[in-house]
Coordinates of C-alpha atoms and ligand atoms in Angstrom, one line a residue:
M1 CA -0.6 3.7 16.9
N2 CA -0.5 0.4 18.8
F3 CA 0.3 -1.9 15.9
K4 CA 2.9 -2.1 13.1
A5 CA 2.3 -3.7 9.7
I6 CA 6.0 -4.7 9.5
E7 CA 8.7 -4.7 12.1
P8 CA 12.4 -5.7 11.6
L9 CA 13.7 -8.0 14.3
E10 CA 17.1 -9.9 14.5
K11 CA 17.6 -11.4 10.9
K12 CA 13.8 -11.7 10.4
I13 CA 10.7 -9.6 10.1
R14 CA 7.4 -9.6 11.9
I15 CA 4.3 -9.1 9.8
L16 CA 0.8 -8.4 11.1
D17 CA -1.5 -10.9 9.4
Q18 CA -4.0 -8.6 7.7
R19 CA -6.0 -11.5 6.3
Q20 CA -7.3 -12.1 9.8
L21 CA -8.2 -8.6 10.8
P22 CA -10.4 -7.4 12.4
L23 CA -11.2 -10.7 14.1
K24 CA -7.8 -11.7 15.1
I25 CA -4.6 -9.8 15.8
I26 CA -1.8 -12.3 14.8
Y27 CA 1.8 -11.6 14.0
H28 CA 4.1 -14.0 12.0
D29 CA 7.9 -13.9 12.1
Y30 CA 9.7 -14.7 8.8
D31 CA 13.3 -15.6 8.3
D32 CA 12.9 -17.1 4.8
Y33 CA 12.4 -14.8 1.8
R34 CA 10.0 -17.3 0.1
D35 CA 7.6 -17.0 3.0
I36 CA 7.7 -13.2 2.6
I37 CA 6.8 -13.6 -1.1
D38 CA 3.9 -15.7 -0.1
S39 CA 2.9 -13.2 2.5
I40 CA 2.8 -10.5 -0.2
K41 CA 0.9 -12.6 -2.7
T42 CA -1.8 -13.7 -0.2
L43 CA -2.2 -10.1 1.1
E44 CA -1.0 -10.9 4.6
V45 CA 1.0 -7.7 4.1
R46 CA -0.5 -5.3 1.6
G47 CA -0.7 -1.7 0.5
A48 CA 1.9 -0.2 -1.9
P49 CA 4.5 1.1 0.6
A50 CA 4.3 -1.9 2.9
I51 CA 4.9 -4.5 0.2
G52 CA 7.9 -2.4 -0.9
I53 CA 9.4 -2.5 2.6
A54 CA 8.6 -6.2 2.9
G55 CA 10.3 -6.9 -0.4
A56 CA 13.5 -5.0 0.5
F57 CA 13.7 -7.0 3.8
A58 CA 13.0 -10.2 1.8
L59 CA 16.1 -9.5 -0.3
A60 CA 18.2 -8.9 2.8
I61 CA 17.0 -12.1 4.4
A62 CA 17.6 -14.1 1.2
S63 CA 21.2 -12.9 1.2
M64 CA 21.7 -14.1 4.8
A65 CA 20.8 -17.7 3.8
E66 CA 23.5 -17.8 1.0
V67 CA 26.5 -18.4 3.3
K68 CA 28.3 -21.0 1.2
T69 CA 29.2 -18.7 -1.7
D70 CA 31.4 -15.7 -2.5
V71 CA 30.4 -12.1 -2.8
E72 CA 30.4 -12.0 -6.7
R73 CA 28.3 -15.1 -7.0
L74 CA 25.9 -13.9 -4.3
K75 CA 25.4 -10.6 -6.2
K76 CA 24.3 -12.7 -9.3
I77 CA 22.0 -14.9 -7.2
L78 CA 20.4 -11.8 -5.8
I79 CA 19.4 -10.5 -9.2
D80 CA 17.2 -13.6 -9.7
I81 CA 15.8 -13.5 -6.2
A82 CA 15.0 -9.8 -6.7
D83 CA 13.1 -10.7 -9.9
E84 CA 11.2 -13.3 -8.0
I85 CA 10.2 -10.9 -5.2
K86 CA 9.2 -8.1 -7.6
S87 CA 6.9 -10.4 -9.5
A88 CA 4.8 -11.2 -6.4
R89 CA 2.5 -8.3 -7.2
P90 CA 2.8 -6.3 -10.4
T91 CA 0.7 -3.0 -10.0
A92 CA 2.3 -1.1 -7.0
V93 CA 5.5 0.4 -8.2
N94 CA 6.8 0.6 -4.6
L95 CA 7.6 -3.1 -4.6
S96 CA 10.0 -3.0 -7.6
W97 CA 11.3 0.5 -6.5
A98 CA 12.3 -0.8 -3.0
V99 CA 13.6 -4.1 -4.1
N100 CA 15.7 -2.4 -6.9
R101 CA 17.0 0.0 -4.3
A102 CA 18.1 -2.8 -2.0
L103 CA 19.6 -4.7 -5.0
N104 CA 21.6 -1.7 -6.2
R105 CA 23.1 -1.3 -2.7
A106 CA 24.2 -4.9 -3.0
Q107 CA 25.6 -4.5 -6.5
K108 CA 27.6 -1.5 -5.4
F109 CA 29.3 -3.3 -2.5
D110 CA 33.0 -3.8 -3.2
G111 CA 34.1 -5.8 -0.2
D112 CA 34.6 -9.5 0.0
D113 CA 32.8 -10.3 3.2
I114 CA 29.3 -11.9 2.6
K115 CA 28.0 -11.0 6.1
E116 CA 29.0 -7.4 5.4
L117 CA 27.1 -7.4 2.1
S118 CA 24.0 -8.8 3.8
Q119 CA 24.3 -6.0 6.5
H120 CA 24.4 -3.4 3.7
I121 CA 21.1 -4.7 2.2
W122 CA 19.5 -4.9 5.6
D123 CA 20.5 -1.3 6.3
E124 CA 19.0 -0.2 3.0
A125 CA 15.7 -1.9 3.9
K126 CA 15.8 -0.2 7.2
S127 CA 16.4 3.2 5.5
I128 CA 13.4 2.6 3.2
L129 CA 11.2 1.8 6.2
K130 CA 12.4 5.0 8.1
E131 CA 12.0 7.2 5.0
D132 CA 8.5 5.8 4.5
E133 CA 7.6 6.7 8.1
E134 CA 8.8 10.3 7.5
M135 CA 7.0 10.6 4.2
C136 CA 3.7 9.4 5.8
A137 CA 4.1 12.1 8.4
A138 CA 4.8 14.8 5.8
I139 CA 1.8 13.7 3.7
G140 CA -0.3 14.0 6.8
R141 CA 1.0 17.5 7.6
H142 CA 0.4 18.8 4.0
G143 CA -3.0 17.1 3.6
A144 CA -4.4 18.3 7.0
Q145 CA -4.5 21.8 5.6
L146 CA -7.3 20.7 3.2
I147 CA -9.6 19.5 6.0
Q148 CA -12.1 21.9 7.5
D149 CA -14.2 21.5 10.7
N150 CA -17.4 19.5 10.0
D151 CA -16.0 17.9 6.8
T152 CA -17.1 14.4 5.8
I153 CA -14.4 12.5 4.0
L154 CA -14.9 9.5 1.8
T155 CA -12.1 6.9 1.5
H156 CA -11.7 3.7 -0.5
C157 CA -9.6 0.6 0.4
N158 CA -7.0 1.0 3.1
A159 CA -4.2 3.6 2.7
G160 CA -3.4 3.7 6.4
A161 CA -0.8 2.6 8.8
L162 CA -1.6 -1.0 7.8
A163 CA -0.5 -0.2 4.3
T164 CA 2.8 1.6 5.1
G165 CA 5.8 1.8 7.4
G166 CA 4.3 4.9 9.1
I167 CA 0.8 6.4 9.8
G168 CA -0.4 5.9 6.2
T169 CA -1.0 8.2 3.3
A170 CA -4.8 9.0 3.0
L171 CA -5.4 8.1 6.6
A172 CA -2.3 10.1 7.7
V173 CA -4.2 13.2 6.6
M174 CA -7.0 12.3 8.9
Y175 CA -4.7 11.4 11.8
M176 CA -2.9 14.8 11.5
A177 CA -6.2 16.7 11.1
K178 CA -7.4 15.0 14.3
A179 CA -4.2 15.9 16.1
Q180 CA -4.8 19.5 15.1
G181 CA -8.2 19.4 16.9
K182 CA -10.3 19.4 13.7
K183 CA -13.7 17.8 13.9
F184 CA -14.7 15.7 10.9
K185 CA -16.2 12.4 9.9
V186 CA -15.1 9.6 7.6
Y187 CA -17.1 7.3 5.4
S188 CA -15.2 4.1 4.4
D189 CA -16.2 2.1 1.3
E190 CA -16.2 -1.6 2.2
T191 CA -14.0 -2.3 -0.9
R192 CA -15.1 -5.6 -2.5
P193 CA -13.9 -8.2 -3.0
L194 CA -11.5 -8.4 -0.1
L195 CA -13.1 -5.8 2.1
Q196 CA -10.0 -3.7 3.0
G197 CA -12.2 -0.8 3.7
A198 CA -14.5 -2.7 6.1
R199 CA -12.0 -4.9 7.7
L200 CA -8.9 -2.7 7.8
T201 CA -9.7 1.0 7.4
C202 CA -12.7 0.9 9.8
W203 CA -10.6 -1.1 12.4
E204 CA -7.6 1.3 12.1
L205 CA -9.7 4.5 12.3
M206 CA -11.7 3.1 15.3
Q207 CA -8.5 2.2 17.1
E208 CA -7.5 5.9 16.7
G209 CA -10.8 7.3 17.8
I210 CA -11.9 8.7 14.4
D211 CA -15.6 8.8 13.7
V212 CA -16.0 6.3 10.8
T213 CA -19.1 5.0 9.1
L214 CA -19.0 1.9 6.9
I215 CA -20.8 1.9 3.6
C216 CA -21.1 -0.6 0.7
D217 CA -19.2 0.4 -2.4
N218 CA -22.5 1.0 -4.3
M219 CA -23.7 3.5 -1.8
A220 CA -21.1 6.2 -2.4
G221 CA -23.0 7.9 -5.3
F222 CA -26.2 8.2 -3.2
L223 CA -24.3 9.8 -0.3
M224 CA -22.7 12.3 -2.7
Q225 CA -26.2 13.1 -4.2
Q226 CA -27.4 13.7 -0.6
G227 CA -24.6 16.2 0.0
K228 CA -23.0 14.0 2.6
I229 CA -19.5 14.0 1.2
S230 CA -17.1 17.1 1.4
C231 CA -14.1 15.4 -0.3
V232 CA -12.6 12.1 -1.3
I233 CA -9.1 11.1 -0.1
L234 CA -7.6 7.8 -1.0
G235 CA -4.2 6.3 -1.9
A236 CA -2.4 5.1 -5.0
D237 CA -0.4 2.1 -6.1
R238 CA 1.4 3.7 -9.0
I239 CA 1.2 7.2 -10.4
A240 CA 2.3 7.4 -14.1
K241 CA 4.4 10.3 -15.4
N242 CA 1.3 12.1 -16.8
G243 CA -0.6 11.8 -13.5
D244 CA -2.9 8.9 -14.3
F245 CA -2.8 6.5 -11.4
A246 CA -3.7 2.9 -10.3
N247 CA -5.5 2.2 -7.1
K248 CA -7.8 -0.4 -5.7
I249 CA -10.6 -1.5 -8.0
G250 CA -13.5 0.9 -7.6
T251 CA -11.4 4.1 -7.3
Y252 CA -12.2 5.1 -10.9
G253 CA -15.9 4.9 -10.2
V254 CA -15.5 7.1 -7.1
A255 CA -13.5 9.6 -9.1
V256 CA -16.2 9.9 -11.8
L257 CA -18.9 10.3 -9.1
A258 CA -16.9 13.0 -7.3
K259 CA -16.5 15.0 -10.6
A260 CA -20.2 14.6 -11.3
H261 CA -21.0 16.1 -7.9
G262 CA -18.3 18.8 -7.8
I263 CA -16.6 17.1 -4.9
P264 CA -12.8 17.5 -4.5
F265 CA -10.9 14.2 -5.2
Y266 CA -7.5 13.9 -3.6
V267 CA -4.8 11.2 -4.0
A268 CA -2.4 10.9 -1.1
A269 CA 0.9 9.2 -2.0
P270 CA 4.7 9.2 -1.2
T271 CA 7.5 9.9 -3.7
S272 CA 8.0 6.1 -4.0
T273 CA 4.6 5.7 -5.7
F274 CA 5.5 8.1 -8.6
D275 CA 6.8 6.2 -11.5
E276 CA 8.7 8.2 -14.1
N277 CA 9.2 5.1 -16.2
T278 CA 5.5 4.6 -16.9
S279 CA 4.2 7.3 -19.2
S280 CA 0.5 7.0 -18.7
G281 CA -2.2 4.9 -17.0
K282 CA -2.5 2.5 -20.0
D283 CA 1.0 1.3 -19.4
I284 CA 0.4 0.3 -15.7
P285 CA 0.1 -3.5 -15.4
I286 CA -3.1 -4.5 -13.6
E287 CA -3.0 -7.5 -11.3
E288 CA -5.8 -10.1 -11.7
R289 CA -6.7 -12.1 -8.7
S290 CA -8.2 -15.5 -8.3
P291 CA -11.9 -16.1 -8.9
E292 CA -12.4 -17.6 -5.5
E293 CA -11.9 -14.1 -3.9
V294 CA -15.1 -13.1 -5.7
T295 CA -17.1 -16.3 -5.5
N296 CA -16.4 -17.2 -1.8
W297 CA -16.4 -15.5 1.6
G298 CA -15.1 -17.1 4.8
G299 CA -14.9 -20.4 3.0
A300 CA -18.5 -20.3 1.9
P301 CA -19.7 -19.8 -1.7
T302 CA -21.5 -16.6 -2.6
A303 CA -22.1 -17.4 -6.2
P304 CA -23.1 -20.5 -8.3
N305 CA -20.4 -23.1 -8.7
G306 CA -18.6 -22.8 -12.0
V307 CA -19.7 -19.1 -12.7
K308 CA -17.2 -17.2 -14.9
V309 CA -15.3 -14.4 -13.0
Y310 CA -13.2 -11.5 -13.9
S311 CA -11.3 -9.9 -11.0
P312 CA -8.9 -7.0 -11.7
A313 CA -7.5 -5.9 -8.4
F314 CA -6.9 -2.3 -9.4
D315 CA -8.2 0.3 -11.9
I316 CA -6.8 3.4 -13.6
T317 CA -8.1 6.9 -12.9
P318 CA -7.1 9.5 -15.4
V319 CA -5.4 12.6 -14.1
E320 CA -8.3 14.7 -15.5
L321 CA -10.4 13.4 -12.5
V322 CA -7.8 14.3 -9.9
T323 CA -8.2 17.6 -8.0
A324 CA -4.7 17.3 -6.4
F325 CA -2.0 14.9 -5.2
I326 CA -1.1 15.1 -1.5
T327 CA 2.6 14.1 -1.4
D328 CA 5.4 14.3 1.1
K329 CA 6.8 17.2 -0.8
G330 CA 3.6 19.2 -0.8
I331 CA 0.3 19.4 -2.7
I332 CA 0.5 19.0 -6.5
P333 CA -2.5 20.1 -8.5
G334 CA -4.2 17.5 -10.7
K335 CA -6.0 18.3 -14.0
R336 CA -9.6 18.4 -13.0
K337 CA -11.4 21.4 -14.3
Ligands
MRU401 O1 -4.6 -5.0 -2.8 P1 -4.1 -4.0 -1.8 O2 -4.9 -4.1 -0.5 O3 -2.6 -4.1 -1.6 O4 -4.5 -2.6 -2.4 C1 -4.0 -1.4 -1.6 C2 -4.5 -0.1 -2.2 O5 -5.1 -0.1 -3.3 C3 -4.1 1.1 -1.5 O6 -5.0 2.1 -1.7 C4 -2.7 1.6 -2.0 O7 -1.8 0.5 -2.0 C5 -2.2 2.8 -1.3 S1 -1.6 2.3 0.3 C6 -0.9 3.6 1.1

């Protein structure tokens, strides 16, 4: 992989600007946590695990700026800053999971040196990044068993290296299967409105020499009807206790189509995406994005001025439509009959 979505540097992080892909490969360095919040909100960095990692580093960076205070006061300030970071995007549980982990590390610190406290938070963020890398590789290893020679896999949105600290979740399965010498093809849904499938998944898979074909979202059903899809593998932003999960808008439709055509439907996700505190899909908060993301592209309008827009960024797929979850701990069956 010759790119990294996020990379820690000295007291700052480097983020690959995914808003500009595939046209431009531009990195920005951030040493102010407010800029990292903006980066998360505007989808410069995106994908559930990646925004968690960015959020944890944002907290560490925020603590470094607060030099004119004492440890106890800083711990209090960090609670508010953590809330600010967590509210940047509500659906992916990885963001609050990672920020809480970094915050807990700070709250447990019992020294009186501010620099040391910051170092602890920074180290926690680095552990989150490293563990994510390992979880991605493990997901890839487990999932690759499901891929046969000549399979054609459909994916939606981007659950690749761009969305994580490692080689991705859904795409990790493909990278690992390729490394094992398996021959397969991928169809990537373009993923309206922000085209993560077209701009990011196709770019990433092409970089890695995987045979990928781009389709519009509304073509998936026809391909399934034509017998062109062997299985669906995609990512998740939050998996509730009962197995219902949130993922990029359009996932639910793909799951219904997969069931109608008897095609296995797999969800690849790390432990950090499983949320024990959310009992079912209806409790998952769904982010709504701005109308302009639907009515404009590249600065030009694609709809009449003033049209009403509804733009949920994610949808909920019930566990009854899931064949299995591919996790870092192994393959867990879903409830699809
Ligand atoms: O709005 P995005 O681009 O952050 O949405 C990303 C997705 O829906 C991914 O499928 C999900 O975060 C899993 S990434 C491993």
